[in-house]
mmCIF file of C-alpha atoms in Angstrom:
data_model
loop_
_atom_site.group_PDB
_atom_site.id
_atom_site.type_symbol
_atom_site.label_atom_id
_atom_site.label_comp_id
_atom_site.label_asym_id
_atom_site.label_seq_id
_atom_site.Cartn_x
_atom_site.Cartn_y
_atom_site.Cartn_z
ATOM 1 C CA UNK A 169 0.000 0.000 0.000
ATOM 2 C CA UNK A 170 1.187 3.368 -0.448
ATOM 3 C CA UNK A 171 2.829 5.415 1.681
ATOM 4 C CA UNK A 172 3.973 9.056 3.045
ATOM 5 C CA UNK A 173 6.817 9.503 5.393
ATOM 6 C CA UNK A 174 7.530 12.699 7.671
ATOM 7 C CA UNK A 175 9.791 13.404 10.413
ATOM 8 C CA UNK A 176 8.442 11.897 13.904
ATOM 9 C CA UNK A 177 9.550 15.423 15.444
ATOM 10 C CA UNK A 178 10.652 18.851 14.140
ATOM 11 C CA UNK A 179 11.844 21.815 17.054
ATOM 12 C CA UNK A 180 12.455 25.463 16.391
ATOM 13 C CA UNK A 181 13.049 28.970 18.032
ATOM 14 C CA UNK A 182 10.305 31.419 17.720
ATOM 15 C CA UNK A 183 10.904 33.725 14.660
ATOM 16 C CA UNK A 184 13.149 30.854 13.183
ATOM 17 C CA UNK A 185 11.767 28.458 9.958
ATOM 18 C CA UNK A 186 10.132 25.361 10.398
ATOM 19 C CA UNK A 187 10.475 22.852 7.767
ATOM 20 C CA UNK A 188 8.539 19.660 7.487
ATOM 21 C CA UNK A 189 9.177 17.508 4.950
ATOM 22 C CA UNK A 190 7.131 14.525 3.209
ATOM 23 C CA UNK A 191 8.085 11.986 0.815
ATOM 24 C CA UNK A 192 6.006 9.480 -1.059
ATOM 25 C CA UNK A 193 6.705 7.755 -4.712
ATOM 26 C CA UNK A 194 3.258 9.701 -6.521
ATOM 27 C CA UNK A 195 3.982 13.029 -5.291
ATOM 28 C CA UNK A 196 5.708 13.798 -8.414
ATOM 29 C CA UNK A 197 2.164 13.443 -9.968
ATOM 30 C CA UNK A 198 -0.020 13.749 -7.264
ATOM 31 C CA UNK A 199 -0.727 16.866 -5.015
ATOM 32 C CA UNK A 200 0.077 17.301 -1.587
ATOM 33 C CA UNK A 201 -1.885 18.641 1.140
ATOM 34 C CA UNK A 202 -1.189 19.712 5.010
ATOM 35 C CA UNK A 203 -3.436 19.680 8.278
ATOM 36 C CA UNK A 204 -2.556 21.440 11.151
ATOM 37 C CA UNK A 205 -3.588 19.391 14.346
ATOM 38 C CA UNK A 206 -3.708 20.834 18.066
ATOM 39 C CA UNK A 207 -4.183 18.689 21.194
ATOM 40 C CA UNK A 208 -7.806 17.922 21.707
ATOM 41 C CA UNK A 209 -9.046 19.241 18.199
ATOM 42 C CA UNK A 210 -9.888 18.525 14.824
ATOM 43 C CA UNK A 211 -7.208 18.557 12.028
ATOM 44 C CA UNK A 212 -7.097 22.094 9.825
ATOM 45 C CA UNK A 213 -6.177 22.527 6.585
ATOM 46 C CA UNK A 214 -2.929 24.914 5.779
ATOM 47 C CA UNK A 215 -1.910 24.173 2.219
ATOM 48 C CA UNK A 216 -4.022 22.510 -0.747
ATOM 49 C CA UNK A 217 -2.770 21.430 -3.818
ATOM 50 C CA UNK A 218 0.982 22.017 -2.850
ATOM 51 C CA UNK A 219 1.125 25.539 -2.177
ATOM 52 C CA UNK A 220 -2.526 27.608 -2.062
ATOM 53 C CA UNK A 221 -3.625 28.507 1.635
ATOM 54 C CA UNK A 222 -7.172 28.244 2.212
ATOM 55 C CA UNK A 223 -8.815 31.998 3.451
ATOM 56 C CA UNK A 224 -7.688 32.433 7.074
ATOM 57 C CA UNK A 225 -4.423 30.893 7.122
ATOM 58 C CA UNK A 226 -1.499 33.062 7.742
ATOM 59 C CA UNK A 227 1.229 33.806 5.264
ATOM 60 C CA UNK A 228 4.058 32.624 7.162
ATOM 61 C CA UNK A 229 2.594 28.898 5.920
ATOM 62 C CA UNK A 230 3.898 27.922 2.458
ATOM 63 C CA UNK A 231 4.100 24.540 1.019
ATOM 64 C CA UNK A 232 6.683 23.685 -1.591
ATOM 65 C CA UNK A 233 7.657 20.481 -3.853
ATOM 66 C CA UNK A 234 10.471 18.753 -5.513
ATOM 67 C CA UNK A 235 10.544 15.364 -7.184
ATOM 68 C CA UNK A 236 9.384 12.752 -4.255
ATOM 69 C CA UNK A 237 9.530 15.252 -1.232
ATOM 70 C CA UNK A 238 6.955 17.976 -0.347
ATOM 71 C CA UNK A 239 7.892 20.309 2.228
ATOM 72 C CA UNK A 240 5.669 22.637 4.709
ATOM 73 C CA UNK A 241 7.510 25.909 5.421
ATOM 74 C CA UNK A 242 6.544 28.039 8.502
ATOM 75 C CA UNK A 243 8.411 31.174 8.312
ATOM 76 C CA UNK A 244 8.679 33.438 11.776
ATOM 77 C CA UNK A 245 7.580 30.085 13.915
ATOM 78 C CA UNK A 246 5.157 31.452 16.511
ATOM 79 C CA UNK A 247 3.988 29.536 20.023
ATOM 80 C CA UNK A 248 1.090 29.065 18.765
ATOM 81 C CA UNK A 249 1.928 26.850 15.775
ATOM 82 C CA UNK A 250 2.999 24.197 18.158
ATOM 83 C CA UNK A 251 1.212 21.071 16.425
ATOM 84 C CA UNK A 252 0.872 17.351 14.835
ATOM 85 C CA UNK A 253 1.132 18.423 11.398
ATOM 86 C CA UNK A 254 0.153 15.871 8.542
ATOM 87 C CA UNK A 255 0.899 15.850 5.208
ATOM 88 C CA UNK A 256 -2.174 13.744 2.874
ATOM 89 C CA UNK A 257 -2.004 12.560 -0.626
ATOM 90 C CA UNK A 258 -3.542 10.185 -2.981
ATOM 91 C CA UNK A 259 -1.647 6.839 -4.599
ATOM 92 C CA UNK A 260 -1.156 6.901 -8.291
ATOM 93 C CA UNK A 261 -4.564 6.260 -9.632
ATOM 94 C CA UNK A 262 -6.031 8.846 -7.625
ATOM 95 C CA UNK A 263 -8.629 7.127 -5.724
ATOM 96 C CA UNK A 264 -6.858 5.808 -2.155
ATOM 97 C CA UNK A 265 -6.241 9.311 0.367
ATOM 98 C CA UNK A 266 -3.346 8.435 2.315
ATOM 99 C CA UNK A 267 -1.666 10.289 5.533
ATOM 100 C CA UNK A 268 1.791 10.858 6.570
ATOM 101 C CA UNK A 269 2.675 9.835 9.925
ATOM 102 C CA UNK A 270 2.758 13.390 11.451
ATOM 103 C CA UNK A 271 5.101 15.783 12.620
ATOM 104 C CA UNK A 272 5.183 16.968 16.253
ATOM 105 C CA UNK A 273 6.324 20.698 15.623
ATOM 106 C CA UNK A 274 8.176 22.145 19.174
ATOM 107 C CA UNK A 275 8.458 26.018 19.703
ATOM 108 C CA UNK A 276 11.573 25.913 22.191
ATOM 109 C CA UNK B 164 -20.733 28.253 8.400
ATOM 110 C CA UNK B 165 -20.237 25.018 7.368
ATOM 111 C CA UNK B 166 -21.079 22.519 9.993
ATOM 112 C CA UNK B 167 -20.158 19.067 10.380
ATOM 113 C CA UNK B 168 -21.828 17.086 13.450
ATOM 114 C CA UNK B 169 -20.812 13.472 14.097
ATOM 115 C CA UNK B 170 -22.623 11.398 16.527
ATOM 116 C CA UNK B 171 -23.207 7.502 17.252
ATOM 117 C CA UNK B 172 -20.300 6.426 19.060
ATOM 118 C CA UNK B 173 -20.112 4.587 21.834
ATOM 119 C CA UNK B 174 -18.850 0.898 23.622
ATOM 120 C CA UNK B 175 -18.999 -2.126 21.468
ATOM 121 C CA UNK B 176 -17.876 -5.756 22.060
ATOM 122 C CA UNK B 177 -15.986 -6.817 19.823
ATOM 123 C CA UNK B 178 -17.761 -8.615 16.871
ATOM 124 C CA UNK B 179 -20.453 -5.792 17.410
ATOM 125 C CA UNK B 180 -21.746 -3.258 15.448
ATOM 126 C CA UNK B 181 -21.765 0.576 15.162
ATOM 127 C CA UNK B 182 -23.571 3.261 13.293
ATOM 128 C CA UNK B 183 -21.710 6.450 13.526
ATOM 129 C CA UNK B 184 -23.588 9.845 11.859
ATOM 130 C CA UNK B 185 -22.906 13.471 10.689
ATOM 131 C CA UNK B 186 -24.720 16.519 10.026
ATOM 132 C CA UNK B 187 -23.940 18.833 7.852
ATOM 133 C CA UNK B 188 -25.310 22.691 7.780
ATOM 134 C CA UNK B 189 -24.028 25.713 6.103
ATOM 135 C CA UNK B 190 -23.037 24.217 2.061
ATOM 136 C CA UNK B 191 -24.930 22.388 -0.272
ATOM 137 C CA UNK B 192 -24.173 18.920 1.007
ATOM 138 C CA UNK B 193 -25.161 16.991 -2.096
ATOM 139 C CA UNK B 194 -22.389 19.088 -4.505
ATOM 140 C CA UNK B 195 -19.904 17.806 -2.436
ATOM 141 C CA UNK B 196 -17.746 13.987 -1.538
ATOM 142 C CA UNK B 197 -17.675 13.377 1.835
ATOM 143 C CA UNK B 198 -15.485 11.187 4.209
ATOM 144 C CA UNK B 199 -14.871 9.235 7.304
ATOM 145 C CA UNK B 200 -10.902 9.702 8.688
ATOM 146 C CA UNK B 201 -10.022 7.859 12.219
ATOM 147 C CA UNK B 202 -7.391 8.722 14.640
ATOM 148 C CA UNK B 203 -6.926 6.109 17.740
ATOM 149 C CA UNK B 204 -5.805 7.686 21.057
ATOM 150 C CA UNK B 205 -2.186 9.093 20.696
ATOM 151 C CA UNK B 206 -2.042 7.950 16.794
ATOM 152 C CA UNK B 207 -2.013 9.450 13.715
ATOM 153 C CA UNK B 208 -4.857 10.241 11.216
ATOM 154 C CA UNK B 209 -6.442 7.624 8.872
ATOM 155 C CA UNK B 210 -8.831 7.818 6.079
ATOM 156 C CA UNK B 211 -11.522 5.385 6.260
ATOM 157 C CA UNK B 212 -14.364 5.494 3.955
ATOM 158 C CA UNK B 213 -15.223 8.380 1.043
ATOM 159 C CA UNK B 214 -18.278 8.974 -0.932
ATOM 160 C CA UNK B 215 -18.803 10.802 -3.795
ATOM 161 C CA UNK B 216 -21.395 12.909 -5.217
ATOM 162 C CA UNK B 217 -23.096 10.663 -7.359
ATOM 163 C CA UNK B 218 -22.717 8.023 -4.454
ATOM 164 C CA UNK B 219 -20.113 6.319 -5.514
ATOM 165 C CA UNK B 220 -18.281 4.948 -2.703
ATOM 166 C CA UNK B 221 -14.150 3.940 -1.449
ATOM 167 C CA UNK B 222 -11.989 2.269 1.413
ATOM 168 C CA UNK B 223 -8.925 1.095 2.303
ATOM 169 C CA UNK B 224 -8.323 -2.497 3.090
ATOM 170 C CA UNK B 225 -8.203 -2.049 6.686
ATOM 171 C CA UNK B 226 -12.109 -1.768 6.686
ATOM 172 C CA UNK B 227 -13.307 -3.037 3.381
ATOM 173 C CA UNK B 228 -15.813 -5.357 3.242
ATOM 174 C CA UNK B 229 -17.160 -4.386 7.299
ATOM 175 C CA UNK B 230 -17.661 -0.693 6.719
ATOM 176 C CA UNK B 231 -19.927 0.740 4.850
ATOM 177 C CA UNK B 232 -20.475 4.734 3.893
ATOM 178 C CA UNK B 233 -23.543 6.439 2.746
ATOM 179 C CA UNK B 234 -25.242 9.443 2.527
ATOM 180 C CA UNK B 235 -28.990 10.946 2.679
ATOM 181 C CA UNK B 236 -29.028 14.166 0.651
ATOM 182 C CA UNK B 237 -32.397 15.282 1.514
ATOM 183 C CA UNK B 238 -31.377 15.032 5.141
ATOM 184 C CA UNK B 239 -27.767 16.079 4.896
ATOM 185 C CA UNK B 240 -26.677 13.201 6.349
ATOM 186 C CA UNK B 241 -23.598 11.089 6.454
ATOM 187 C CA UNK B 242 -23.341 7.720 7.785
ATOM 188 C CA UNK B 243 -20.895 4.898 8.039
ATOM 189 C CA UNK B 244 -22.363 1.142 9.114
ATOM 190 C CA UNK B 245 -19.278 -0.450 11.124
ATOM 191 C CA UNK B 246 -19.428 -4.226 11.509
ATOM 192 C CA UNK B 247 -17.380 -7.153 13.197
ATOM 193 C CA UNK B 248 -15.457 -4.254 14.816
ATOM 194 C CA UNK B 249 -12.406 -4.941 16.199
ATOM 195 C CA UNK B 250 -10.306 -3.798 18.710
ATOM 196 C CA UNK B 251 -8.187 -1.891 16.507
ATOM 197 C CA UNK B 252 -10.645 0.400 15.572
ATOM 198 C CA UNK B 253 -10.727 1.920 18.528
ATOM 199 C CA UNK B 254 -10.693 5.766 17.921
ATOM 200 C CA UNK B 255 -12.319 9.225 17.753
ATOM 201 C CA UNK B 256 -14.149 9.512 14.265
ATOM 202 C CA UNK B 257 -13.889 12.280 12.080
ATOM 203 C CA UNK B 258 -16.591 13.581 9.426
ATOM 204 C CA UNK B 259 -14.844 15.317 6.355
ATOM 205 C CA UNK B 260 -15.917 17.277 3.554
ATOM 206 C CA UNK B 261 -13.871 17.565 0.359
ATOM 207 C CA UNK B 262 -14.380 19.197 -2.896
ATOM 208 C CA UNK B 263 -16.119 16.635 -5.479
ATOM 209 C CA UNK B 264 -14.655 15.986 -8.657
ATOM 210 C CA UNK B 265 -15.333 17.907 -11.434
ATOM 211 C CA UNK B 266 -15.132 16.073 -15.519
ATOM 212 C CA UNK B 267 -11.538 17.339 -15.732
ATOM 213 C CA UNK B 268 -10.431 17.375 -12.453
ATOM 214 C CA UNK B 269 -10.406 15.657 -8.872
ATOM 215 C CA UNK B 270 -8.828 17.085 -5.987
ATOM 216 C CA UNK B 271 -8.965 14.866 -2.904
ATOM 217 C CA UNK B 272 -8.506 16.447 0.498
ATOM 218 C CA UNK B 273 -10.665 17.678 3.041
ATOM 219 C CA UNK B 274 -11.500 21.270 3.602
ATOM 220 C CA UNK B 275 -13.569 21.292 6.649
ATOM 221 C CA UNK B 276 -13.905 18.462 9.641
ATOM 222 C CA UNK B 277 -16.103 17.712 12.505
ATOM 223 C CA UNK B 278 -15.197 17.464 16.182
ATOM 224 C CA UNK B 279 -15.179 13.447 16.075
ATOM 225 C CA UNK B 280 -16.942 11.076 18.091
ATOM 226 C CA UNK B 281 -15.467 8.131 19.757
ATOM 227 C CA UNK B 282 -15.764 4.060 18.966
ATOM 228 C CA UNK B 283 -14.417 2.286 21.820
ATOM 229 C CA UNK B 284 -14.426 -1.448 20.786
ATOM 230 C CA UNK B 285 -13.464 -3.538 24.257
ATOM 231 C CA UNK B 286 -15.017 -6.418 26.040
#
């Protein structure tokens, strides 16, 4: 079956840049997509189709691609972006959604 | 606002059965594909079941064959029949909503969730 894979655990500094990476053998022809999770609530979407952000979501989230790897930026890492974040996908013939692991994103 | 409402959950041997449902307010429900995702305590997220707009219906392995997804569009209701549950499906479950496919394209992801509601499957 297919899957993504992300980092168990990513830490940063407030005001430093969080990347989050996700790899997966369709992404090349598939589109990514990331969900913000905090403890006790329902996921969130950040990025769509690689790199829009839904109405709402700061600027400081960005979502970029190359080859096999997807990668959710957060630039100027606030406290409050402490989260699970997942990256989700399809496989190849575009009918099976798939997750990534998740992230656990740290503000030190 | 869009709304999405789960409800049904509860304790079930395992073996059992479990009808978990979700309403939806604030869209047109019938113009858009709708899903089930799963998360067990401390885990990560899992899609389950999808439906489309012209009710055309999906799953994993994991559940194929026990679970079952519908929906009532005069109602604007989702459901999703679980049978022979197992322990392993144990979690909080999650209504989604995701933009239906269009004749040239189909983006599948999920714009807006519900708040869950939890299947405990134990004896």
């Amino acid at each position: 079956s297919y899957e993504l894979t992300q980092p168990t655990s990513v830490s940063v500094s407030p005001g430093q840049t969080a990347r989050i990476t996700c790899s997966g053998d369709a992404l090349p022809k598939q589109y990514a997509y990331w969900y913000q999770q905090k403890p006790g609530q329902a996921p969130v979407l950040v990025i769509y189709k690689d790199n829009e952000r839904p109405s709402g979501i700061p600027e400081r989230f960005s979502g970029s691609g190359s080859g096999t790897t997807v990668t959710l930026t957060i630039s100027g890492v606030q406290a409050e972006d402490e989260a699970d974040y997942y990256c989700q996908s399809v496989d190849s013939s575009n009918t099976y959604l798939v997750f990534g692991g998740g992230t656990k994103l740290t503000v030190l | 606002e869009v709304q999405l409402v789960e409800s049904g959950g509860g304790l079930v041997q395992p073996g059992g059965s479990l009808r978990l449902s979700c309403a939806a307010s604030g869209f047109t429900f019938s113009s858009y594909d709708m899903h089930w995702v799963r998360q067990a305590t401390g885990k990560g997220l899992e899609w389950v079941s999808g439906i489309g707009t012209a009710g055309d219906t999906y799953y994993p392995g994991s559940v194929k064959g026990r679970f079952t997804i519908s929906r009532e569009n005069a109602t604007n209701s989702l459901y999703l029949q679980m049978n022979s549950l197992r322990a392993e499906d144990t979690a909080v479950y999650y209504c989604a909503r995701a933009p239906s496919c269009s004749s040239t394209s189909c983006y599948r992801y999920f714009d807006y969730w519900g708040q869950g509601t939890l299947v405990t499957v134990s004896s």
